[in-house]
PDB file of C-alpha atoms in Angstrom:
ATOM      1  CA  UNK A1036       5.224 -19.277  -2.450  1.00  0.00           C
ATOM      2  CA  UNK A1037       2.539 -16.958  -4.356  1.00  0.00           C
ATOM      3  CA  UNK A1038       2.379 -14.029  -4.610  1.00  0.00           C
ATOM      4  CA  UNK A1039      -0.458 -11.416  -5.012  1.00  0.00           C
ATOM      5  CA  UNK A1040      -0.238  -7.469  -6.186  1.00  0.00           C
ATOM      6  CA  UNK A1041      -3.143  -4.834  -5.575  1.00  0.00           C
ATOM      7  CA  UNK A1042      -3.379  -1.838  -7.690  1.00  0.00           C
ATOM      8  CA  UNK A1043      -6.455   0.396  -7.650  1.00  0.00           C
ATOM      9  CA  UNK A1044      -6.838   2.204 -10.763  1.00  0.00           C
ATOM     10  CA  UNK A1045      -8.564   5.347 -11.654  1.00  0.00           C
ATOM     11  CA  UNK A1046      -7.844   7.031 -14.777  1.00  0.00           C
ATOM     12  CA  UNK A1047      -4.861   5.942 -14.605  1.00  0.00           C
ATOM     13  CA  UNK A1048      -3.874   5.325 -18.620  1.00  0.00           C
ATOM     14  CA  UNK A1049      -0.678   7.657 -18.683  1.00  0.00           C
ATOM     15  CA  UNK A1050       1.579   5.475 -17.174  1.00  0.00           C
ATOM     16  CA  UNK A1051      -0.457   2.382 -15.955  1.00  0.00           C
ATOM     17  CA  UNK A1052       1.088   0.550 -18.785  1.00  0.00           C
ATOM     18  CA  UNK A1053       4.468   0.671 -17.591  1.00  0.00           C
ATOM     19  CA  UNK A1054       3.988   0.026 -13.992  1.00  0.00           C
ATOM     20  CA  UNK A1055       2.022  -2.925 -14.963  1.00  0.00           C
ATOM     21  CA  UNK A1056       5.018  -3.642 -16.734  1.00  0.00           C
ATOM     22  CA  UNK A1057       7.635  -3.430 -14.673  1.00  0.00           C
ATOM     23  CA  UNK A1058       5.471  -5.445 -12.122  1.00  0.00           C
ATOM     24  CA  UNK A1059       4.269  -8.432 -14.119  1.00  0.00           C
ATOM     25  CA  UNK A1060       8.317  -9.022 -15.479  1.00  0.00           C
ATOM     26  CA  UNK A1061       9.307 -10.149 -11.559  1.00  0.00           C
ATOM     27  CA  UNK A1062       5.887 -12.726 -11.477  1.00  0.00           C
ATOM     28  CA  UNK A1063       5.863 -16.144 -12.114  1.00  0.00           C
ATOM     29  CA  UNK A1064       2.749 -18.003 -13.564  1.00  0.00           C
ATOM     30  CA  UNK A1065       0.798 -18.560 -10.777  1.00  0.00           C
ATOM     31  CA  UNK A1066       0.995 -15.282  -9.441  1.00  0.00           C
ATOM     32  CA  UNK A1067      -1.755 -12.415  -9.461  1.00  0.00           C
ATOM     33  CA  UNK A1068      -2.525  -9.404  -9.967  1.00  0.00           C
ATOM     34  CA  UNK A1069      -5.823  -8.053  -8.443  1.00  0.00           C
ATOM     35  CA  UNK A1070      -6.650  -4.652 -10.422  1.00  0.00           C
ATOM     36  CA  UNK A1071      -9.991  -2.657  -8.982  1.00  0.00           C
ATOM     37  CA  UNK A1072     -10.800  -0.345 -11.489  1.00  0.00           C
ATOM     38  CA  UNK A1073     -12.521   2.350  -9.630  1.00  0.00           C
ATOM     39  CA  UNK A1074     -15.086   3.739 -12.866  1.00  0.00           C
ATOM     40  CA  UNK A1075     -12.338   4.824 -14.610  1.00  0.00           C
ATOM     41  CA  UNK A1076     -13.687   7.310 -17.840  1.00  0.00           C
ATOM     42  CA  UNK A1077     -10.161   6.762 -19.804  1.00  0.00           C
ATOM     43  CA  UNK A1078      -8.258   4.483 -21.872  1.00  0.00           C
ATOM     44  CA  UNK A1079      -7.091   2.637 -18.748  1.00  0.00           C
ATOM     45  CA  UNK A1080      -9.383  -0.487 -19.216  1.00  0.00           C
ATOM     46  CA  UNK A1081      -7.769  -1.336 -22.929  1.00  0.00           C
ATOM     47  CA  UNK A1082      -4.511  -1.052 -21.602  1.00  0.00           C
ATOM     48  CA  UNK A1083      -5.012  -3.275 -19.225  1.00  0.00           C
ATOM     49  CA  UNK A1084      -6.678  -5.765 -21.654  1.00  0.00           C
ATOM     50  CA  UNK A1085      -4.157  -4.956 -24.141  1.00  0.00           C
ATOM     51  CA  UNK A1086      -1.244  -6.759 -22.266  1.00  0.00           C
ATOM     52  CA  UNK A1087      -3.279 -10.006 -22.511  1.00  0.00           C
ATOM     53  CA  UNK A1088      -2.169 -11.479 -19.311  1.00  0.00           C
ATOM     54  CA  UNK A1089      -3.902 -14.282 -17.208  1.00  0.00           C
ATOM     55  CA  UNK A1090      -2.503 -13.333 -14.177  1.00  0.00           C
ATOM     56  CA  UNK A1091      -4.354  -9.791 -13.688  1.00  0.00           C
ATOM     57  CA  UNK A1092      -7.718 -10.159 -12.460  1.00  0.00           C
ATOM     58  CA  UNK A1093      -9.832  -7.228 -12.735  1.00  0.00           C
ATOM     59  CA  UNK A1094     -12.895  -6.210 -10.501  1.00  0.00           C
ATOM     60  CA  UNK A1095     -14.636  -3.272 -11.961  1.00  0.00           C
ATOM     61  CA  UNK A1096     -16.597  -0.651  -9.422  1.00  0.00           C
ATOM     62  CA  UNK A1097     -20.113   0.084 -10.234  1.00  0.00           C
ATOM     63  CA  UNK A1098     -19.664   3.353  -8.600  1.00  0.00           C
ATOM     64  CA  UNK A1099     -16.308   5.478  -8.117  1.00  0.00           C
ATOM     65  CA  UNK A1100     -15.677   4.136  -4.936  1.00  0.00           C
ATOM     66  CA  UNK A1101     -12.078   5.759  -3.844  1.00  0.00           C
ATOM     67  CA  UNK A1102      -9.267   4.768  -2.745  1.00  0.00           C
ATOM     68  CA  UNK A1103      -9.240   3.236   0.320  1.00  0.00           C
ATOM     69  CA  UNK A1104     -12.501   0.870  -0.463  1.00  0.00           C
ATOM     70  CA  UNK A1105     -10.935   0.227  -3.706  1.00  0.00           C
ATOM     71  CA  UNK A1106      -7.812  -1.523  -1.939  1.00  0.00           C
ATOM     72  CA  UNK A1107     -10.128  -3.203   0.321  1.00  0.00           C
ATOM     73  CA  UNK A1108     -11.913  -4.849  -2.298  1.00  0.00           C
ATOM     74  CA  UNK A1109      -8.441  -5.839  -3.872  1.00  0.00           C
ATOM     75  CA  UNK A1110      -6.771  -7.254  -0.701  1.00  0.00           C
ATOM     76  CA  UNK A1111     -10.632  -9.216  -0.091  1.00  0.00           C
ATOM     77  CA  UNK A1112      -9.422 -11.234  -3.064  1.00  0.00           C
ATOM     78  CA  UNK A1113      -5.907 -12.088  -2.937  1.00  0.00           C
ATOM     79  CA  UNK A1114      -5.098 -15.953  -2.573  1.00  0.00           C
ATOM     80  CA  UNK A1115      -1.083 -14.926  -2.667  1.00  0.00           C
ATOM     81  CA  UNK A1116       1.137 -16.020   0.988  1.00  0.00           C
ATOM     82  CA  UNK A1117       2.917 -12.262   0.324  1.00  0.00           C
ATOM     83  CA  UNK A1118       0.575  -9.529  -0.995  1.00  0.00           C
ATOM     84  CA  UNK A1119       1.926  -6.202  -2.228  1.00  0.00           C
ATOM     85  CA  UNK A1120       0.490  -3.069  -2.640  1.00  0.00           C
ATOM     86  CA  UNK A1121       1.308  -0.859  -5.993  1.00  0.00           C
ATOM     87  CA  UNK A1122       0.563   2.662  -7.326  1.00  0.00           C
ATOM     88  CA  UNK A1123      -1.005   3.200 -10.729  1.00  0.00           C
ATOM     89  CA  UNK A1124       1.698   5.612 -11.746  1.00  0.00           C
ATOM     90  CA  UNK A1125       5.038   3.923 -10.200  1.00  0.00           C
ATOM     91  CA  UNK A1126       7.560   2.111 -11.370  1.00  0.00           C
ATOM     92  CA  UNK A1127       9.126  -1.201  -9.573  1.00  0.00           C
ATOM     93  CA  UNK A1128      12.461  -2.028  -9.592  1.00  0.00           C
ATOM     94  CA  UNK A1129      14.089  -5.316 -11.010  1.00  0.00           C
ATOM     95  CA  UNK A1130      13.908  -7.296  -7.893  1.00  0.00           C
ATOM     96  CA  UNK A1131      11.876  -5.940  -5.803  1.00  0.00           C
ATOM     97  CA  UNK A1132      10.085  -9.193  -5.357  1.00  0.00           C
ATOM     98  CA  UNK A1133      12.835 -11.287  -5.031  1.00  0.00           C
ATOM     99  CA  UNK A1134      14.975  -8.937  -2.406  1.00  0.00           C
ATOM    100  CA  UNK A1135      11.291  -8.489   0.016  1.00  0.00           C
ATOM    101  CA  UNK A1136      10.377 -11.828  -0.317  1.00  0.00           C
ATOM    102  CA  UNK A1137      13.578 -13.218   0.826  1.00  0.00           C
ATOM    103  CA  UNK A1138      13.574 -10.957   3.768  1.00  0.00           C
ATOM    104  CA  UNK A1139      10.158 -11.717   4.786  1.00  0.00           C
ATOM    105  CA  UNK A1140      10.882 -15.334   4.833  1.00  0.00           C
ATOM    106  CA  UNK A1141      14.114 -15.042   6.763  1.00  0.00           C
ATOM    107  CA  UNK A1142      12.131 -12.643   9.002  1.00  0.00           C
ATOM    108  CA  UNK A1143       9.455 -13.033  11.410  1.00  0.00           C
ATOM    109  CA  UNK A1144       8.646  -9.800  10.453  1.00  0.00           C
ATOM    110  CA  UNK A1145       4.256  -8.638   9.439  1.00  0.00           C
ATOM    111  CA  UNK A1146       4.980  -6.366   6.365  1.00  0.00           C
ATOM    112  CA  UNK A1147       7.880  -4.661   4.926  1.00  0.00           C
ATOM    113  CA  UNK A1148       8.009  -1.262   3.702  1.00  0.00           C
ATOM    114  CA  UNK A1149      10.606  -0.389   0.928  1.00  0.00           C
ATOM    115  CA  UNK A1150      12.423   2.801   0.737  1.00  0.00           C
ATOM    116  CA  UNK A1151      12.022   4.312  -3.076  1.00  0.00           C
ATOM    117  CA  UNK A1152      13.440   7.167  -5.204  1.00  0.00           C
ATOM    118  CA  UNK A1153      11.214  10.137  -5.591  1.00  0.00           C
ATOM    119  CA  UNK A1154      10.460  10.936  -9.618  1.00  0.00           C
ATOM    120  CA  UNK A1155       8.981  13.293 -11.443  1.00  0.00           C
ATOM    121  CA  UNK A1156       6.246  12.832 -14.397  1.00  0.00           C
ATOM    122  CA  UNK A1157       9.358  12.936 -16.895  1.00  0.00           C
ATOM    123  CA  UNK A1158      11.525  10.400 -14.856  1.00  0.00           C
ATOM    124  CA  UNK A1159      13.623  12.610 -13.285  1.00  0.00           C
ATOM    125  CA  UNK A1160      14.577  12.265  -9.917  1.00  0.00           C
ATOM    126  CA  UNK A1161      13.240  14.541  -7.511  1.00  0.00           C
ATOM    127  CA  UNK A1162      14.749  12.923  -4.221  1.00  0.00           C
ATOM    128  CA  UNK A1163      17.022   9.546  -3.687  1.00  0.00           C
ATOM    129  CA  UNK A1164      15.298   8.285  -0.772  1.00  0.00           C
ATOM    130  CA  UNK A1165      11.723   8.925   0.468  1.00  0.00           C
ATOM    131  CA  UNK A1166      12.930   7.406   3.865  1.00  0.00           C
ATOM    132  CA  UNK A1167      15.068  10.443   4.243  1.00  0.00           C
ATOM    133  CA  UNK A1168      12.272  12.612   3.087  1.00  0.00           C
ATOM    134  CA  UNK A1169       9.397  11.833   5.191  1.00  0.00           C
ATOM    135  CA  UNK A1170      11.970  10.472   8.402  1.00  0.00           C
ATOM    136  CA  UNK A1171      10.214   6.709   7.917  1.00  0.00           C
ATOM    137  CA  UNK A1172      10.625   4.279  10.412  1.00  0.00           C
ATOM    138  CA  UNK A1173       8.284   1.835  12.449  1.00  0.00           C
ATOM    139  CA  UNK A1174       6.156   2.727  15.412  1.00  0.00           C
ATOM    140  CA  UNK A1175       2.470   3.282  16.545  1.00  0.00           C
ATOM    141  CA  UNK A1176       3.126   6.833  18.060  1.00  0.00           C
ATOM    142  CA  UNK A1177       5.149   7.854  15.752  1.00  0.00           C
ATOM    143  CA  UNK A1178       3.234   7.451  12.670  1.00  0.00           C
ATOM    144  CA  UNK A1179      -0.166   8.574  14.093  1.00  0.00           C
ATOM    145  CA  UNK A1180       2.173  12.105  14.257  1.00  0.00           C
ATOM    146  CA  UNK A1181       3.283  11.659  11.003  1.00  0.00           C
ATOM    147  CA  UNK A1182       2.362   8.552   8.483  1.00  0.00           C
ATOM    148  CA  UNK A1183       5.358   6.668   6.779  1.00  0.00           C
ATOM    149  CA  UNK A1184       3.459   3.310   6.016  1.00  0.00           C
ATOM    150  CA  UNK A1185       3.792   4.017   2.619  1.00  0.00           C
ATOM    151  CA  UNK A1186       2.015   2.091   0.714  1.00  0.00           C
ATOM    152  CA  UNK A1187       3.103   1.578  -2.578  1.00  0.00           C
ATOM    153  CA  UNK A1188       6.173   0.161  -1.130  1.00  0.00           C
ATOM    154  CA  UNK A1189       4.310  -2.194   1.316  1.00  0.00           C
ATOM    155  CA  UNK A1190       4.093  -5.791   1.673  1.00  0.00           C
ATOM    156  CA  UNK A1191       2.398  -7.752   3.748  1.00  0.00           C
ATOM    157  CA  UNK A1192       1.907 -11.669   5.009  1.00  0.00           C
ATOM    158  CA  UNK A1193      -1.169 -12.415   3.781  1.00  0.00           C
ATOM    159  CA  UNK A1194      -2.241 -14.105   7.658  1.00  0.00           C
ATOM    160  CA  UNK A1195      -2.694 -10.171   8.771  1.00  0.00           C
ATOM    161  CA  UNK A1196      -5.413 -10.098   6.732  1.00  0.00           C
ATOM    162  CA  UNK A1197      -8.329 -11.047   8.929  1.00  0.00           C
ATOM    163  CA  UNK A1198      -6.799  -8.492  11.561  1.00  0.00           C
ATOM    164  CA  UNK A1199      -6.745  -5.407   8.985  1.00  0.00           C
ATOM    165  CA  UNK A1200     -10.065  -6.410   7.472  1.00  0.00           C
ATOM    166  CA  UNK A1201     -12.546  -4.639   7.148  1.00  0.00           C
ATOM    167  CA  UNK A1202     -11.165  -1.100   7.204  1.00  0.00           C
ATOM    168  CA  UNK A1203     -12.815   0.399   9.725  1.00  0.00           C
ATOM    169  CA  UNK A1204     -15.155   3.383   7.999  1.00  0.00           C
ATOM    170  CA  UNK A1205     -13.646   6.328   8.696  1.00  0.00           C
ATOM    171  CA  UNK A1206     -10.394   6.054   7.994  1.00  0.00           C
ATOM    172  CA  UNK A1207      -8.399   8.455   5.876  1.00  0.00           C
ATOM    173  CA  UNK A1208      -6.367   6.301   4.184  1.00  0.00           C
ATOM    174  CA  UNK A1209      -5.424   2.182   4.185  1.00  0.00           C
ATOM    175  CA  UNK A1210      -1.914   2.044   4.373  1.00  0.00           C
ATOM    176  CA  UNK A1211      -1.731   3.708   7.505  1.00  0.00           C
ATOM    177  CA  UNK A1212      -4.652   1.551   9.198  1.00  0.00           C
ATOM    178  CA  UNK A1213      -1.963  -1.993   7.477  1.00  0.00           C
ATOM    179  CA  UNK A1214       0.941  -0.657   9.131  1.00  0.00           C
ATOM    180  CA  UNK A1215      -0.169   0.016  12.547  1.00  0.00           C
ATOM    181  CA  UNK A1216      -2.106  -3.210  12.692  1.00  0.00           C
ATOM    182  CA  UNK A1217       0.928  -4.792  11.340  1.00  0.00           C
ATOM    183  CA  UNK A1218       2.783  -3.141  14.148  1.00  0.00           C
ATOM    184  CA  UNK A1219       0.733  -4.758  16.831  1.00  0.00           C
ATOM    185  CA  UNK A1220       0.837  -7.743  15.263  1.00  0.00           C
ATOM    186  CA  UNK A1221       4.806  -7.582  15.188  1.00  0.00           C
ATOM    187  CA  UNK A1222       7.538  -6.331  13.870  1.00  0.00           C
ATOM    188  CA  UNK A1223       7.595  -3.611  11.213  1.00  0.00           C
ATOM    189  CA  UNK A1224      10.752  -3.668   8.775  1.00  0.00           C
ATOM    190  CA  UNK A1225      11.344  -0.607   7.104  1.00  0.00           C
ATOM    191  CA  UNK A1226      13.976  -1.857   4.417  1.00  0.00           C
ATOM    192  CA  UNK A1227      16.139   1.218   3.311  1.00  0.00           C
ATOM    193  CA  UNK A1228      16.466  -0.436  -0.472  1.00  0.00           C
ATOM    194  CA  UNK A1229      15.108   1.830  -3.218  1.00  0.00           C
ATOM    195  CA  UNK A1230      12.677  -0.756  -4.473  1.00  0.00           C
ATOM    196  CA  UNK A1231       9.954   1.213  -6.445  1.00  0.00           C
ATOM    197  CA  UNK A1232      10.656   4.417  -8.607  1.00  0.00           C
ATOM    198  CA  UNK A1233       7.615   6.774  -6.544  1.00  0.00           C
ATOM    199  CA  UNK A1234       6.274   8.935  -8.994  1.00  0.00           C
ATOM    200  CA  UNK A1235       5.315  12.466  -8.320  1.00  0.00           C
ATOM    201  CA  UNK A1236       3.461  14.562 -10.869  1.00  0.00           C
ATOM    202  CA  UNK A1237       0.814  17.588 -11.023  1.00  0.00           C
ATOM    203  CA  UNK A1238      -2.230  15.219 -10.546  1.00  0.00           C
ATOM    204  CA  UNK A1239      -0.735  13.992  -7.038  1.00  0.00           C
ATOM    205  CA  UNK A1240       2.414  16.406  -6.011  1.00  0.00           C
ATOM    206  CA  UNK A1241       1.582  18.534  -3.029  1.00  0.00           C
ATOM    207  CA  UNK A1242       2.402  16.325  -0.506  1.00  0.00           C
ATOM    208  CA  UNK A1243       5.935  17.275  -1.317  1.00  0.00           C
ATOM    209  CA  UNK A1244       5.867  20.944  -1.267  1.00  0.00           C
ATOM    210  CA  UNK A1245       3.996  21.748   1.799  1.00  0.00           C
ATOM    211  CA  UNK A1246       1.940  20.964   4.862  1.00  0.00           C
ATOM    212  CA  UNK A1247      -1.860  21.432   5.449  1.00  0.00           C
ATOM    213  CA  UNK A1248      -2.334  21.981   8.068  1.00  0.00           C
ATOM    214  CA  UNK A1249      -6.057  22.079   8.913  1.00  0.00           C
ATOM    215  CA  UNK A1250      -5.709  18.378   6.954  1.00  0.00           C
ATOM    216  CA  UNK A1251      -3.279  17.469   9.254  1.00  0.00           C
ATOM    217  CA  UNK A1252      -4.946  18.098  12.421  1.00  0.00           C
ATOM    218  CA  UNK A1253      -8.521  17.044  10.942  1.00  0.00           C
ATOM    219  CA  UNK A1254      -6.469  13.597  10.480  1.00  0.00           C
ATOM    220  CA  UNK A1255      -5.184  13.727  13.557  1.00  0.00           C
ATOM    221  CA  UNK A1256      -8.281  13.685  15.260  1.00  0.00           C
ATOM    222  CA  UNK A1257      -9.824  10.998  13.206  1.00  0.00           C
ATOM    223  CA  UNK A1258      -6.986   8.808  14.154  1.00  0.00           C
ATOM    224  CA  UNK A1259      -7.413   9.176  17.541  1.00  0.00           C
ATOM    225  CA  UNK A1260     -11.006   8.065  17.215  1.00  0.00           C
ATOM    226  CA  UNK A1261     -10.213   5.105  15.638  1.00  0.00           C
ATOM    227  CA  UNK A1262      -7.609   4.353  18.019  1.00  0.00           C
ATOM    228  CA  UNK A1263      -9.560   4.507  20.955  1.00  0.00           C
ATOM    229  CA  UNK A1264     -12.208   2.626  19.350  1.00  0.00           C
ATOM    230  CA  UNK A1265     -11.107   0.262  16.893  1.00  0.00           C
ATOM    231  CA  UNK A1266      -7.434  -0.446  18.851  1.00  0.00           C
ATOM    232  CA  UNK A1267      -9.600  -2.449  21.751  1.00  0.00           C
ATOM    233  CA  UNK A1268     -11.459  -4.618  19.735  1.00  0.00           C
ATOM    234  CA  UNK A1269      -8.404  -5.281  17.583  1.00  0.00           C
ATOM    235  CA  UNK A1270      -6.519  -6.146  20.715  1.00  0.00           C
ATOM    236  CA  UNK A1271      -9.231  -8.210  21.432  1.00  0.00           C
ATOM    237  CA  UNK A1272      -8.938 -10.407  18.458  1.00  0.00           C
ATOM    238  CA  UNK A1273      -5.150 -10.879  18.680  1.00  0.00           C
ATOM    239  CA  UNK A1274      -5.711 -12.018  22.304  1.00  0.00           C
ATOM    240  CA  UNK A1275      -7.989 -14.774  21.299  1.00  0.00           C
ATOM    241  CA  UNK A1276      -6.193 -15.673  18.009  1.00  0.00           C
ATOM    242  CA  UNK A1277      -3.350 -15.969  20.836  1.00  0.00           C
ATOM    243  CA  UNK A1278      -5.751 -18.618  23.072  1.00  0.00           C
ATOM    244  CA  UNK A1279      -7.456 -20.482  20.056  1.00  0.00           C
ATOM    245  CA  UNK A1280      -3.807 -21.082  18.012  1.00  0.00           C
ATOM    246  CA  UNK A1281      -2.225 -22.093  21.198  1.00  0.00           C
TER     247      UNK A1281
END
């Protein structure tokens, strides 16, 4: 089985090093890593090099792209059976490959979403389970209310990929569009093992300390744009993925 990682970096030198790191120990040789480098103006491009490692691919944006077309380009590229998503600025834990690939091939299960510990830019931990934090769990509805498809601690059989791609346009961000595609594909498993070290510092933290809520309802109503349009068609293709496969 191979597996394939996405990262999308952006400026991302003070602590790309170490999530790299911490992901490339739990690899083995024929695995890949699948770095989009988004125009990043930093030192992040030499530390990648620096690590001199065969299995990281890198695809460098011509323009700053974001996030979400970043990750497209990324998951457009993987050749891996399991595909993860990863953070610039997180750290995995030992075995976090081994304990969600295991499940996913005991499982009949589309993706798997890890629970994680909540740190700080020094390490320290700011919450011991992001599951409890954000009330995660599987389901359609109840994500379009409130997104838990986290996706740093996503993974994801690489056969939902011609069902999530291409993103449609518009939406806000790509783990949420994975992990309700994933949910009408089948099941969902939200895995309440602290599998990546989330880290939350100035450049990223207000997420944690409060609610926007103009945001929140201007997502809202994006979502339920996409949902009535893009839901049909996606039904659509499951339905004769269904007829040709059978």
């Amino acid at each position: 089985m191979k597996f394939s990682v996405c990262i999308a970096v952006y400026n991302g030198e003070e602590y790309l090093k170490q999530q790299l790191v911490s992901i490339l120990e739990q690899l083995n040789i024929d695995d890949e890593v699948i770095v989009v480098n988004d125009k990043s103006s930093d030192d992040s491009m030499n530390i990648i090099n620096s690590l001199c490692d065969k299995r990281i691919t890198v695809i460098n944006n011509e323009t700053n792209l974001g996030v979400v077309r970043s990750f497209e380009k990324a998951l457009n590229q993987t050749s891996g059976d399991i595909i993860f998503l990863s953070d610039q600025d997180d750290i995995w834990m030992p075995g976090k490959i081994e304990v969600i690939s295991k499940y996913m091939m005991e499982s009949q299960c589309r993706a798997v979403v890890s629970d994680a510990l909540v740190i700080d830019g020094q390490e320290e931990v700011i919450c011991d389970s992001y599951f409890t934090l954000r009330q995660s769990g599987p389901g359609i509805w109840k994500n379009f209310y409130r997104n838990s498809y986290i996706g740093c601690c996503m993974a994801i059989r690489s056969d939902v990929k011609p069902f999530i791609l291409p993103f449609p346009k518009s939406i806000p961000m790509h783990d949420a569009w994975i992990g309700m595609v994933c949910d009408l594909l089948g099941e969902v498993k939200f895995l309440p093992k602290q599998l990546v070290a989330y880290r939350r510092h100035l450049a990223n933290q207000s997420e944690l300390q409060g609610k926007d809520w103009n945001k929140m309802i201007h997502k809202r109503f994006i979502w339920l744009r996409l949902m009535a349009v893009e839901l049909p068609k996606l039904w659509l293709k499951i339905i004769l993925n269904k007829i040709i496969c059978a």
